[in-house]
Amino acid sequence: IMEVPVEDIQEFKNHPFRVRNDEQMSELVKSVSENGILVPVLVRPHPNGHGYEMISGHRRLHAARIVGLKKIPAIVKEMSDDEAIIKMVDANIQREEILPSEKAFAYKMKLDALKRTAGRPTKENACHNGTHLRSDQELALQVGDSARSIQRYVRLTELVPELLDYVDNKKIGLVMAVDLSYLDEQVQKWVYEYFKENGFLKPVQVEALKNYPCLLYTSDA
C-alpha cells in the first residue's frame, strides 16, 4: 500500500459503472472528510506509462476529489488488460443499485475477457448466438445470474443510447428491450421517436418489426 497522488489516477477505460452524486455519495464524502480513505483503492500502472489506472475505487476517488485530498492510499498491482477488466467488474457488480445498462456492459466486458483468457473455444462449446457456453456458465456461477439472463443483458449493449436510457428508467422492460436489440440501428431510432411521441410501445408492434423490418424502410411515415 502506498500513497498515490490523486491527479495521477485515471479512470478505467470504458468503465461501465456510473459515479452518481446521490445520497450515498454525500455520506461517503462526509466520511472521507472526517476519516480519510479507510479502504485503499486498487490501481495498476497505466498502460500508457503515465500514472495509474483505477481498477476498484472510483467512488472513493470521486469523494477524495470533492474533499480536496491530494493523495489517497492505494494498492498498486501489475495486471494485464483482461485481468484488470475482471477485477474491475468483480469489485462493482455486487453493488445494491446497478442500472441494467451498467450490468449489460459489465457482463459483456468480463465475458469477453474470460473468453480471451480461456483461449480460443471450439464449435462444441458455443451457443447458437455465438456466446461461448463455457464462459457464460463460469460468469453465471460467479455473479449469481443464469447464463440465459447474462445473454439477455449483453444484448442490451446493441441498443441505441436513447432506448437504453428508457430501459434504465424502467419505461421499457428487459424482454422487450432484448427484442428491440435485434433491430437495425436506424429502425431502433425510429422506434425511439415513436415511443417518445406516443408514450408507449406494444409487444405486438415489436414482434411485427422483428418479422417485417422492411415495412419501415418502404413506408413514408
Short mmCIF file of C-alpha atoms in Angstrom, two decimals, residues 2-194:
data_model
loop_
_atom_site.label_atom_id
_atom_site.label_comp_id
_atom_site.label_asym_id
_atom_site.label_seq_id
_atom_site.Cartn_x
_atom_site.Cartn_y
_atom_site.Cartn_z
CA MET A 2 1.33 3.42 -0.94
CA GLU A 3 0.10 7.00 -1.06
CA VAL A 4 -0.72 7.89 -4.67
CA PRO A 5 -1.35 11.46 -5.92
CA VAL A 6 -5.00 11.85 -6.87
CA GLU A 7 -4.05 13.74 -10.02
CA ASP A 8 -2.03 10.73 -11.23
CA ILE A 9 -5.01 8.36 -11.22
CA GLN A 10 -7.01 7.99 -14.43
CA GLU A 11 -10.37 6.26 -14.77
CA PHE A 12 -10.59 2.77 -16.19
CA LYS A 13 -11.18 2.84 -19.96
CA ASN A 14 -14.88 2.26 -20.80
CA HIS A 15 -15.73 1.86 -17.12
CA PRO A 16 -19.41 0.79 -17.21
CA PHE A 17 -20.39 1.82 -13.69
CA ARG A 18 -21.53 5.39 -13.17
CA VAL A 19 -20.41 7.50 -10.26
CA ARG A 20 -23.51 9.33 -9.06
CA ASN A 21 -23.74 12.38 -6.81
CA ASP A 22 -26.55 10.80 -4.81
CA GLU A 23 -27.29 10.41 -1.10
CA GLN A 24 -24.79 7.58 -0.74
CA MET A 25 -22.09 9.73 -2.30
CA SER A 26 -22.91 12.53 0.14
CA GLU A 27 -22.43 10.10 3.02
CA LEU A 28 -19.16 8.87 1.53
CA VAL A 29 -17.91 12.43 1.09
CA LYS A 30 -18.73 13.14 4.74
CA SER A 31 -16.88 10.00 5.84
CA VAL A 32 -13.82 10.83 3.73
CA SER A 33 -13.83 14.38 5.03
CA GLU A 34 -13.83 13.16 8.64
CA ASN A 35 -11.74 9.99 8.41
CA GLY A 36 -9.96 9.99 5.05
CA ILE A 37 -9.92 6.93 2.78
CA LEU A 38 -10.18 3.94 5.11
CA VAL A 39 -10.05 1.21 2.44
CA PRO A 40 -7.25 1.57 -0.12
CA VAL A 41 -8.25 1.71 -3.78
CA LEU A 42 -6.83 -0.75 -6.30
CA VAL A 43 -4.86 0.63 -9.25
CA ARG A 44 -2.37 -0.59 -11.82
CA PRO A 45 0.43 1.28 -13.57
CA HIS A 46 -1.28 2.91 -16.55
CA PRO A 47 -0.66 1.11 -19.86
CA ASN A 48 0.41 4.39 -21.46
CA GLY A 49 3.26 4.64 -18.98
CA HIS A 50 1.94 7.73 -17.19
CA GLY A 51 0.40 7.50 -13.74
CA TYR A 52 -2.09 4.86 -12.70
CA GLU A 53 -5.36 3.38 -13.93
CA MET A 54 -8.19 2.91 -11.42
CA ILE A 55 -9.41 -0.67 -11.06
CA SER A 56 -11.53 -0.55 -7.92
CA GLY A 57 -12.40 2.63 -6.03
CA HIS A 58 -13.93 5.10 -8.49
CA ARG A 59 -16.45 6.33 -5.91
CA ARG A 60 -13.76 6.78 -3.26
CA LEU A 61 -11.60 8.68 -5.75
CA HIS A 62 -14.54 10.93 -6.64
CA ALA A 63 -15.19 11.64 -2.95
CA ALA A 64 -11.50 12.36 -2.39
CA ARG A 65 -11.54 14.89 -5.21
CA ILE A 66 -14.61 16.60 -3.77
CA VAL A 67 -12.99 16.82 -0.35
CA GLY A 68 -9.76 18.06 -1.87
CA LEU A 69 -7.37 15.26 -0.88
CA LYS A 70 -4.06 15.36 -2.70
CA LYS A 71 -3.14 11.71 -2.09
CA ILE A 72 -5.04 8.53 -1.28
CA PRO A 73 -3.90 5.06 -0.11
CA ALA A 74 -3.72 2.59 -2.98
CA ILE A 75 -2.69 -0.96 -3.71
CA VAL A 76 -0.61 -0.84 -6.89
CA LYS A 77 -0.65 -4.11 -8.78
CA GLU A 78 0.66 -5.09 -12.18
CA MET A 79 -2.02 -6.85 -14.24
CA SER A 80 -2.94 -7.47 -17.86
CA ASP A 81 -5.89 -5.76 -19.56
CA ASP A 82 -8.11 -8.82 -19.15
CA GLU A 83 -7.09 -9.30 -15.51
CA ALA A 84 -7.88 -5.63 -14.89
CA ILE A 85 -11.30 -5.94 -16.54
CA ILE A 86 -12.20 -8.99 -14.46
CA LYS A 87 -11.04 -7.32 -11.22
CA MET A 88 -12.90 -4.10 -12.07
CA VAL A 89 -16.19 -5.87 -12.81
CA ASP A 90 -15.94 -8.15 -9.77
CA ALA A 91 -15.38 -5.16 -7.49
CA ASN A 92 -18.50 -3.36 -8.70
CA ILE A 93 -21.06 -5.91 -9.87
CA GLN A 94 -22.37 -6.65 -6.36
CA ARG A 95 -23.48 -3.07 -5.69
CA GLU A 96 -27.03 -2.81 -4.38
CA GLU A 97 -28.21 -0.43 -7.11
CA ILE A 98 -26.96 -1.24 -10.59
CA LEU A 99 -28.67 0.01 -13.73
CA PRO A 100 -29.44 -2.51 -16.50
CA SER A 101 -27.04 -0.65 -18.82
CA GLU A 102 -24.23 -0.92 -16.25
CA LYS A 103 -24.82 -4.63 -15.79
CA ALA A 104 -25.03 -5.13 -19.57
CA PHE A 105 -21.68 -3.56 -20.40
CA ALA A 106 -20.01 -5.05 -17.32
CA TYR A 107 -21.15 -8.55 -18.26
CA LYS A 108 -20.01 -8.05 -21.85
CA MET A 109 -16.58 -6.77 -20.80
CA LYS A 110 -15.98 -9.62 -18.37
CA LEU A 111 -17.40 -12.26 -20.72
CA ASP A 112 -15.08 -11.12 -23.50
CA ALA A 113 -12.15 -11.14 -21.08
CA LEU A 114 -12.99 -14.66 -19.89
CA LYS A 115 -13.17 -15.88 -23.48
CA ARG A 116 -9.75 -14.43 -24.26
CA THR A 117 -8.13 -15.82 -21.14
CA ALA A 118 -9.68 -19.26 -21.73
CA GLY A 119 -8.17 -19.50 -25.19
CA ARG A 120 -9.91 -19.99 -28.50
CA PRO A 121 -13.09 -22.01 -27.87
CA THR A 122 -14.28 -24.83 -30.09
CA LYS A 123 -17.54 -25.09 -32.00
CA GLU A 124 -18.84 -27.62 -29.48
CA ASN A 125 -18.84 -25.16 -26.56
CA ALA A 126 -20.55 -22.29 -28.37
CA CYS A 127 -24.19 -21.27 -28.06
CA HIS A 128 -26.43 -20.60 -31.04
CA ASN A 129 -25.86 -16.87 -30.83
CA GLY A 130 -22.09 -17.14 -30.75
CA THR A 131 -21.71 -16.64 -27.00
CA HIS A 132 -19.42 -19.31 -25.60
CA LEU A 133 -21.23 -21.52 -23.15
CA ARG A 134 -18.20 -22.24 -21.02
CA SER A 135 -17.61 -18.55 -20.35
CA ASP A 136 -21.34 -17.95 -19.80
CA GLN A 137 -21.51 -20.69 -17.22
CA GLU A 138 -18.36 -19.52 -15.48
CA LEU A 139 -19.67 -15.96 -15.28
CA ALA A 140 -23.09 -17.19 -14.15
CA LEU A 141 -21.55 -19.07 -11.25
CA GLN A 142 -19.52 -16.02 -10.25
CA VAL A 143 -22.28 -13.38 -10.34
CA GLY A 144 -25.31 -15.48 -9.37
CA ASP A 145 -27.24 -14.84 -12.61
CA SER A 146 -28.23 -17.56 -15.06
CA ALA A 147 -26.35 -17.89 -18.35
CA ARG A 148 -29.58 -17.02 -20.18
CA SER A 149 -30.02 -13.87 -18.10
CA ILE A 150 -26.44 -12.86 -18.82
CA GLN A 151 -27.02 -13.31 -22.55
CA ARG A 152 -30.10 -11.09 -22.34
CA TYR A 153 -28.22 -8.33 -20.54
CA VAL A 154 -25.37 -8.48 -23.06
CA ARG A 155 -27.92 -7.98 -25.84
CA LEU A 156 -28.75 -4.58 -24.32
CA THR A 157 -25.35 -3.32 -25.48
CA GLU A 158 -26.78 -3.47 -29.03
CA LEU A 159 -29.44 -0.85 -28.24
CA VAL A 160 -29.08 2.77 -29.29
CA PRO A 161 -28.35 5.00 -26.26
CA GLU A 162 -31.83 6.55 -26.29
CA LEU A 163 -33.59 3.20 -25.93
CA LEU A 164 -31.05 2.02 -23.36
CA ASP A 165 -31.90 5.08 -21.26
CA TYR A 166 -35.57 4.02 -21.42
CA VAL A 167 -34.55 0.62 -20.06
CA ASP A 168 -32.63 2.26 -17.20
CA ASN A 169 -35.65 4.47 -16.46
CA LYS A 170 -37.95 1.40 -16.46
CA LYS A 171 -40.01 2.64 -19.39
CA ILE A 172 -39.04 -0.46 -21.38
CA GLY A 173 -38.83 -3.91 -19.82
CA LEU A 174 -35.92 -6.30 -20.28
CA VAL A 175 -37.78 -8.76 -22.54
CA MET A 176 -38.96 -6.05 -24.94
CA ALA A 177 -35.52 -4.40 -24.85
CA VAL A 178 -33.87 -7.65 -25.91
CA ASP A 179 -36.29 -7.94 -28.84
CA LEU A 180 -35.54 -4.36 -29.87
CA SER A 181 -31.80 -5.02 -29.74
CA TYR A 182 -32.06 -7.25 -32.82
CA LEU A 183 -33.44 -4.40 -34.95
CA ASP A 184 -31.31 -2.29 -37.25
CA GLU A 185 -29.86 0.85 -35.64
CA GLN A 186 -31.94 3.19 -37.81
CA VAL A 187 -35.10 1.23 -37.05
CA GLN A 188 -34.30 1.49 -33.34
CA LYS A 189 -34.06 5.27 -33.70
CA TRP A 190 -37.47 5.35 -35.37
CA VAL A 191 -38.87 3.19 -32.57
CA TYR A 192 -37.47 5.65 -30.04
CA GLU A 193 -39.10 8.61 -31.81
CA TYR A 194 -42.42 6.74 -31.88
#
